[in-house]
XYZ file of C-alpha atoms in Angstrom:
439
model
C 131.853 134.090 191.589
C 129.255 131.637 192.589
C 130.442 127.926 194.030
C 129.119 124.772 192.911
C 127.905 123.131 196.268
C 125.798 120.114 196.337
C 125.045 118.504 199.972
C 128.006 120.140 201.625
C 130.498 119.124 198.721
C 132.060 121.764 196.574
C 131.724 120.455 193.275
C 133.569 123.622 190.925
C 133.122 127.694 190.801
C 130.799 129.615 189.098
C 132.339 132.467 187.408
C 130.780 135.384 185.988
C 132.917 138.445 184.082
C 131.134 141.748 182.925
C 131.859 143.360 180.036
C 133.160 146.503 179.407
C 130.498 149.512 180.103
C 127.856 146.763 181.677
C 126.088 147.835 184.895
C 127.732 146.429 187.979
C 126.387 143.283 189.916
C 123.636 143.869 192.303
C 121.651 141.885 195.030
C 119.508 140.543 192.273
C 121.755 139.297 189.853
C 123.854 137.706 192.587
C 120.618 135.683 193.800
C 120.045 134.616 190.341
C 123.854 133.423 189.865
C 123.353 131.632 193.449
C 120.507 129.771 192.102
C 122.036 129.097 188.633
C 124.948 127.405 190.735
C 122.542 125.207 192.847
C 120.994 124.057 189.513
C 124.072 123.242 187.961
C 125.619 121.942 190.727
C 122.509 119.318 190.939
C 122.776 118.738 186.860
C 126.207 117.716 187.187
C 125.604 115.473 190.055
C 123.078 113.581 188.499
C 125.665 113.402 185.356
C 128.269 111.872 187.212
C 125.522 109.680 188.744
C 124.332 108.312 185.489
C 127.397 107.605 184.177
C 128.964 105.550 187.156
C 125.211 103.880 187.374
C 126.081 103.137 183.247
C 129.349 101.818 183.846
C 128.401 99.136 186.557
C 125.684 98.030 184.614
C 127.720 97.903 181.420
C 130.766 96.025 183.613
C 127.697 93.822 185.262
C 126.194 92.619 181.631
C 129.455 92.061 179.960
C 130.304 89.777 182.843
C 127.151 87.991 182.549
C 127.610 87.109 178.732
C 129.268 84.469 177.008
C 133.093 85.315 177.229
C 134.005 82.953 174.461
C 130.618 81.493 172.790
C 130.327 78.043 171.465
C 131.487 77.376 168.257
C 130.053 73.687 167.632
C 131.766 71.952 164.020
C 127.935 72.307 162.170
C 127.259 75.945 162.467
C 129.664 78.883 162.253
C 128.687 81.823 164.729
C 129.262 85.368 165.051
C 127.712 88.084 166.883
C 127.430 91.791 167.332
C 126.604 93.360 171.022
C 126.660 97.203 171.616
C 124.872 98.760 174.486
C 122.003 101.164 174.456
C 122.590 104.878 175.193
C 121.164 104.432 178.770
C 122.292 100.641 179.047
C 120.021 97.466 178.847
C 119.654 93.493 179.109
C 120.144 92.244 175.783
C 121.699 88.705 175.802
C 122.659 86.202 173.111
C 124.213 82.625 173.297
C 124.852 79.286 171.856
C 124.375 76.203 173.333
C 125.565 72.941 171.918
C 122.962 70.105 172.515
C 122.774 66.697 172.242
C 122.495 64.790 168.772
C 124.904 67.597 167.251
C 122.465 70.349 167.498
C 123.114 73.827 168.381
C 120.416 76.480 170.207
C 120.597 80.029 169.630
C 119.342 82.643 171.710
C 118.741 85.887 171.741
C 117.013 88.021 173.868
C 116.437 91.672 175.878
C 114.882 92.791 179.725
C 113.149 96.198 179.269
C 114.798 98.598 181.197
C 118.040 100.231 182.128
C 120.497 99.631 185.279
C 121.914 97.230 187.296
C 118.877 95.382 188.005
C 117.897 95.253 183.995
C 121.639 93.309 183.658
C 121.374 91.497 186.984
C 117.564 90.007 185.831
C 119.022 89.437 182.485
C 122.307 87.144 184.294
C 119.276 85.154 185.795
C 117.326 84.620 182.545
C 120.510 83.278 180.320
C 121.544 80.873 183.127
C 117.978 79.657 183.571
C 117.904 79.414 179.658
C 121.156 77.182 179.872
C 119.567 74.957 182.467
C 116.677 74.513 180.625
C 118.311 73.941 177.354
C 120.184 70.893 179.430
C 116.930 68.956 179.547
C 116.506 69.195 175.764
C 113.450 70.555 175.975
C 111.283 71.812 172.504
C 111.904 75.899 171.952
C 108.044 76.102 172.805
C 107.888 74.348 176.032
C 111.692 75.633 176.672
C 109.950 79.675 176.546
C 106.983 78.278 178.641
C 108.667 77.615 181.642
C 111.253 80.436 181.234
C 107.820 82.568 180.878
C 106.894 80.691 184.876
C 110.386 82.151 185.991
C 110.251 85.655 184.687
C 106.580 85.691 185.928
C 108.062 84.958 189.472
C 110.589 87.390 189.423
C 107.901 89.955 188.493
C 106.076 89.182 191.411
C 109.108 89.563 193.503
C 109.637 92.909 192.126
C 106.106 93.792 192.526
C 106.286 92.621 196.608
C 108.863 95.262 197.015
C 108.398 97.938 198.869
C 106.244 101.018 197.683
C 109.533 103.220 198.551
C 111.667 100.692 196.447
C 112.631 102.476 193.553
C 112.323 99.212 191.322
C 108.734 98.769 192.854
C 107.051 100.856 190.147
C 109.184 99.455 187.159
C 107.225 96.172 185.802
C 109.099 93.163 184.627
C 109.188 92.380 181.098
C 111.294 90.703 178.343
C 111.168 89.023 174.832
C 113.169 86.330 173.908
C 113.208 83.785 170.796
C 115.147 80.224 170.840
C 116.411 78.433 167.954
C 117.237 74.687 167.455
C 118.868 74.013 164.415
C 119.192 70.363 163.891
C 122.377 69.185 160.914
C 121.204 65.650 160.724
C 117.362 66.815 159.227
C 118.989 70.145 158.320
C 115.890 71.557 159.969
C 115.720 74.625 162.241
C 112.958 75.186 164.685
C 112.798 78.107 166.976
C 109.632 79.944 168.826
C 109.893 83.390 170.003
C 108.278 85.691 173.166
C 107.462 88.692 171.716
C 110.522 88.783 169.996
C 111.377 89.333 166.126
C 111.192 86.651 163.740
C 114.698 85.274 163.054
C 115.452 86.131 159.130
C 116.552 83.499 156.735
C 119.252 84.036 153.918
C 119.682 81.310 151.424
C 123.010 80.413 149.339
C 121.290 81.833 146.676
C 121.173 85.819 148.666
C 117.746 85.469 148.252
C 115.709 86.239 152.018
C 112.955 84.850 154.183
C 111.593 85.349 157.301
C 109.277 82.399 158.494
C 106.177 82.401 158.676
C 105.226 81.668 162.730
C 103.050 83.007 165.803
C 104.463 85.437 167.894
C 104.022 84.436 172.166
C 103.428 86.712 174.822
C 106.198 89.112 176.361
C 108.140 87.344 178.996
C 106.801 87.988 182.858
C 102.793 88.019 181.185
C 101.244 86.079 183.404
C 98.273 85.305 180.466
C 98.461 85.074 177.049
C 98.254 82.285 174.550
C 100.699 79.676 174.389
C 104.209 79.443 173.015
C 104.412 77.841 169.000
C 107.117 76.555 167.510
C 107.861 76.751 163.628
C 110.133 74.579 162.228
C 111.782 75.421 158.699
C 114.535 73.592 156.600
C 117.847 74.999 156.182
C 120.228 74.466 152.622
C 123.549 73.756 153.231
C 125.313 77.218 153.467
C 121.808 79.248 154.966
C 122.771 82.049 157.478
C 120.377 82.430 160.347
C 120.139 85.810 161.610
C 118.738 86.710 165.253
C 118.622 90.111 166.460
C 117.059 92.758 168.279
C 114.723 96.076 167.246
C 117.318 98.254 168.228
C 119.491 96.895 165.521
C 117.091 98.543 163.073
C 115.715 101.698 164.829
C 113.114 102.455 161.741
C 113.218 98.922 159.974
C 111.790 99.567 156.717
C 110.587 95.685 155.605
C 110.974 94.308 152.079
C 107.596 92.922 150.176
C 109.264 89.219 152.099
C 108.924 90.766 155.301
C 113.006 90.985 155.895
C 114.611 94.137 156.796
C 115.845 95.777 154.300
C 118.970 96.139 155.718
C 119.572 92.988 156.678
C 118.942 91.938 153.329
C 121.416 94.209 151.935
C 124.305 93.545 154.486
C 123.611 89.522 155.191
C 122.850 88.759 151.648
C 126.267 88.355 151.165
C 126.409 84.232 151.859
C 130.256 83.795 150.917
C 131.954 86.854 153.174
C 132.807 85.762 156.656
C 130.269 86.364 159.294
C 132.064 88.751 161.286
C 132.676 91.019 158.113
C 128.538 90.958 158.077
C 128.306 91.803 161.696
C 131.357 94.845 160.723
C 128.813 96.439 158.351
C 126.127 95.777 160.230
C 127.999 97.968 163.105
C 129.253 100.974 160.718
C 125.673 101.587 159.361
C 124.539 102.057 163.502
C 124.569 105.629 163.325
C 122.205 106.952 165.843
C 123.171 106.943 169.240
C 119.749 107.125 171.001
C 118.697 103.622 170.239
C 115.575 102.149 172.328
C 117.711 99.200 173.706
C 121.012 96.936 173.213
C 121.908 96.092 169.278
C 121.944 92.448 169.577
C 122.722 90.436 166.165
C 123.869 86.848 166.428
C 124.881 85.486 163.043
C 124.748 81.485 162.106
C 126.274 79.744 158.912
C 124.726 75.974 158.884
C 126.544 73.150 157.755
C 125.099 69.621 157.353
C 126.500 66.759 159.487
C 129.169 64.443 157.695
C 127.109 61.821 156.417
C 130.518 59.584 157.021
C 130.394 60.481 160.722
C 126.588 59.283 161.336
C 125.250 55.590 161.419
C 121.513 55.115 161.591
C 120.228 51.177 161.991
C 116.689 49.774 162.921
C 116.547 46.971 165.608
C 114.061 44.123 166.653
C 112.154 44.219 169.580
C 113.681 41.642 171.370
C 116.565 40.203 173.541
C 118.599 39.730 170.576
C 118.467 43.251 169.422
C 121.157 44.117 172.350
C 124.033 41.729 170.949
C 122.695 42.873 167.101
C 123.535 46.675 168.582
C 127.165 45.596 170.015
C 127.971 44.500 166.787
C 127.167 47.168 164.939
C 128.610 49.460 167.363
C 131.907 47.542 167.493
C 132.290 47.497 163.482
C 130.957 50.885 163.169
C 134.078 52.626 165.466
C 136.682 50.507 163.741
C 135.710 52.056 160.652
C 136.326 55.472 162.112
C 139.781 54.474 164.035
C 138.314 55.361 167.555
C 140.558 53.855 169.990
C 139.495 50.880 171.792
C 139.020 52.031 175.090
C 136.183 54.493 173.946
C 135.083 52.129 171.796
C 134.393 49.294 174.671
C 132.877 51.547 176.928
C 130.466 52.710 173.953
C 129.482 48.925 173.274
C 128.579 48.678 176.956
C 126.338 52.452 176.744
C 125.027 50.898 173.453
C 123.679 47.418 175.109
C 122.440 48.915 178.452
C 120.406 51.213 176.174
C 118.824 49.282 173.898
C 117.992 46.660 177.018
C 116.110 49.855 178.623
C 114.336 50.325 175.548
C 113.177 46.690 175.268
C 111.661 45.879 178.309
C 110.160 49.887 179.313
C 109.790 50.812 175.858
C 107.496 50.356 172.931
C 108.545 49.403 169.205
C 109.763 50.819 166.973
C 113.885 51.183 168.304
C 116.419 52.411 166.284
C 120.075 53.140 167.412
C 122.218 55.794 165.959
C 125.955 57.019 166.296
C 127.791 60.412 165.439
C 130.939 60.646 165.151
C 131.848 64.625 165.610
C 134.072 66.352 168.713
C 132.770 63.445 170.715
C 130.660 60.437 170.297
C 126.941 60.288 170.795
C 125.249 57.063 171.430
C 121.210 57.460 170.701
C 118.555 54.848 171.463
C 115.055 55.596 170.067
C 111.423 54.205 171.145
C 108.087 55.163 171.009
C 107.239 54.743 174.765
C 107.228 58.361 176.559
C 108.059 56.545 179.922
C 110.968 58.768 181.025
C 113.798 56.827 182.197
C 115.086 56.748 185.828
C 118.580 57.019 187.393
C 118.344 54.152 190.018
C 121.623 53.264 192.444
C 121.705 48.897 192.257
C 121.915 48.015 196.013
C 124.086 44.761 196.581
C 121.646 42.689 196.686
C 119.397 43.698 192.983
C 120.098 42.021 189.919
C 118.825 45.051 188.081
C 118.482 48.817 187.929
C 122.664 49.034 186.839
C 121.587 50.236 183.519
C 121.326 53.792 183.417
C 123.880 53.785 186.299
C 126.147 52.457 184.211
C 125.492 54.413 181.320
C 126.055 57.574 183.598
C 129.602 56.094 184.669
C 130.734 55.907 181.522
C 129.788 58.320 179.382
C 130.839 62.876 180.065
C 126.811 63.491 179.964
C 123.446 61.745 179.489
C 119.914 62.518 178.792
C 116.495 61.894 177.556
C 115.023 64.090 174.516
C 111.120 63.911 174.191
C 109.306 64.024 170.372
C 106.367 63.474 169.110
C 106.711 59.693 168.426
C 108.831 59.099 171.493
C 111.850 59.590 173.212
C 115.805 59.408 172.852
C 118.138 58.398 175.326
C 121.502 59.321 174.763
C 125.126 59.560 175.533
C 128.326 61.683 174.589
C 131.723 60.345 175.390
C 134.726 62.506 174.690
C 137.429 61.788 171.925
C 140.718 61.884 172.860
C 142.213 64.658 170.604
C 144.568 62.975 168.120
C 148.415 63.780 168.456
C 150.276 66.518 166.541
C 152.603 64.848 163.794
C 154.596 68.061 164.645
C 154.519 67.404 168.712
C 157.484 66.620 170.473
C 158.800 63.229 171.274
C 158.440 61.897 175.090
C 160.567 60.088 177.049
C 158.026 57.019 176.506
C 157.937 57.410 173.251
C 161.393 57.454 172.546
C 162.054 54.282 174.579
């Protein structure tokens, strides 16, 4: 017998048996058993090691993703997330933005461990503040690119001791915009696959774009976006390499199994993402299988309201009225509606006097109600507090009172100011009675 000792801590027993008619033990064979123990003793340290190293990171990415992704009303979602053998940082989300659209994201941090799913945790939320400013997918990746290049320079200031010192920082990432008003989808990627296309029609494509640099390179050329329409019904697929470990690629350029799984446009997403999981097999995959599935759907051309105004004082009271007819049509209450004839006016007086003609106002009608104002000026508009004594600068700071969120979108003929104001969910015909109603 031999015992397993590692560091003072008995770990298990060795134990050897001889066989009938074998020689007896000697001095030899015992040293040999003793060092057999010491390795083994080591091996299963570094076992246990791995796997409690695997589980925090696992428990430290799956707290770091979306618990219950958005599911905006003009594109159906569904993903598929299992973890590399040795862990990783692949990521995916959905972001609803303003105007109805929706981003998707997907990306991955080379690497393995906690600090792989910690650095990962800071790239989503960094994502989801940038996403906030409604910036283009190009200039969105840019300034993601400045953060993961200044976490890589953090990592590389570590000490020469730090185990993370030698381990450089490095990530791809591509981000989608897909737009139900121009039923357009535009999306740039860092290093990252191309996002494949499949029509109502189960035929594929996968876009033609430029690929950007890895994330944390501090050169390279810059991000491009591609923009490509979308048919009513198109499913938008986003994933990472590890999803296809040898991806053999079609004379299109699609994955062949992707386009035998996904060209399926009629089964529910999730049943794609099912047989997507079943035919990962091998368990040594380079990374995290990351697929994030989206079904597009056009915006209700009922729900939407598109008119051109004047440039000049008059175009404010011309706005009110439309506004005001507009949301009786749809039977949103009045309350909402006043406060979005107020948004309405203040906006289109901003764009009069700072901006530049053409201006055209739009409403959507959808979970909430959006308010847009559209000019040509690229003079960004600024929240200003009214002291007592100014006559002007209430605008915006009014608009902000009234309205759940704001913003400014940039384009290239101009900008859009808007605002989203939240519906009050209708009543159930089946809900209870109150004691207000009843009297």
């Amino acid at each position: 017998m031999a015992p397993l000792v590692l560091r003072g801590t008995a770990l298990g027993v060795l134990s050897l048996i001889r066989a009938g008619g074998s020689d007896p033990y000697n001095e030899d064979d015992s040293g040999l058993a003793a060092d057999v123990a010491s390795h083994t003793a080591l091996c299963i340290d570094n076992a246990r090691r791995f796997t409690r190293e695997y589980t925090i990171a696992a428990t430290v990415q799956r707290h770091q993703l979306p618990r219950y992704p958005a599911s905006p009303s003009t594109v159906e979602t569904a993903h598929l997330h299992v973890l590399g053998a040795s862990g990783g940082g692949g990521w995916f989300d959905t972001i609803p933005l303003s105007g109805a659209r929706t981003a998707l994201v997907v990306g991955e941090v080379t690497g393995r461990g906690i600090q792989t799913a910690t650095t990962m945790g800071q790239l989503r939320t960094v994502i989801r503040s940038l996403a906030a400013l409604d910036l283009q997918p190009d200039e969105l990746l840019a300034r993601l690119n400045d953060t993961a290049v200044f976490l890589a320079a953090e990592r590389a200031a570590l000490h020469p001791s730090d185990p993370l010192h030698p381990q450089p920082l490095s990530a791809n990432c591509v981000y989608a915009v897909y737009d139900p008003v121009t039923r357009t989808c535009t999306f740039a990627r860092a290093g990252h696959t191309t996002p494949v296309i499949i029509r109502p029609d189960s035929s594929t494509e996968v876009p033609d774009s430029t690929p950007g640099p890895l994330l944390g390179s501090a050169e390279g050329p810059p991000f491009a976006a591609t923009t490509t329409d979308l048919a009513h019904g198109s499913i938008l697929a986003l994933y990472t390499p590890a999803i296809l470990p040898t991806p053999p690629a079609d004379s299109d350029g699609a994955p062949a199994l992707l386009r035998d799984v996904l060209a399926q446009p009629g089964r529910p997403l999730q049943h794609l993402c099912n047989d997507i999981l079943y035919s990962l097999r091998s368990k040594d995959r380079p990374g995290d299988a990351v697929l994030l599935l989206a079904r597009t759907r056009p915006f209700p051309a009922h729900s939407l309201a598109t008119w051109l105004l004047d440039h000049d004082p008059t175009a404010a009271a011309t706005a009110r009225g439309h506004t005001r007819r507009t949301l009786a049509d749809w039977n949103v209450d009045e309350d909402t509606a006043y406060a979005a004839e107020l948004i309405v006016s203040e906006l289109v007086t901003n764009a009069i006097r700072y901006g530049a003609p053409p201006l055209q106002l739009r409403l959507l009608k959808n979970r909430t109600l959006t308010c847009e104002v559209h000019d040509d000026a690229a003079t960004s508009p600024r929240l200003r507090h009214a002291r007592t004594v100014d006559e002007g600068g209430r605008g915006l700071f009014i608009v902000a009172q009234l309205a759940q969120r704001w913003g400014t979108r940039y384009t290239t003929e101009g900008k859009t100011v808007w605002s989203e104001q939240t519906l009050p969910t209708p009543a159930s015909p089946h809900s209870e009675p109150t004691a207000e109603s009843v009297q």
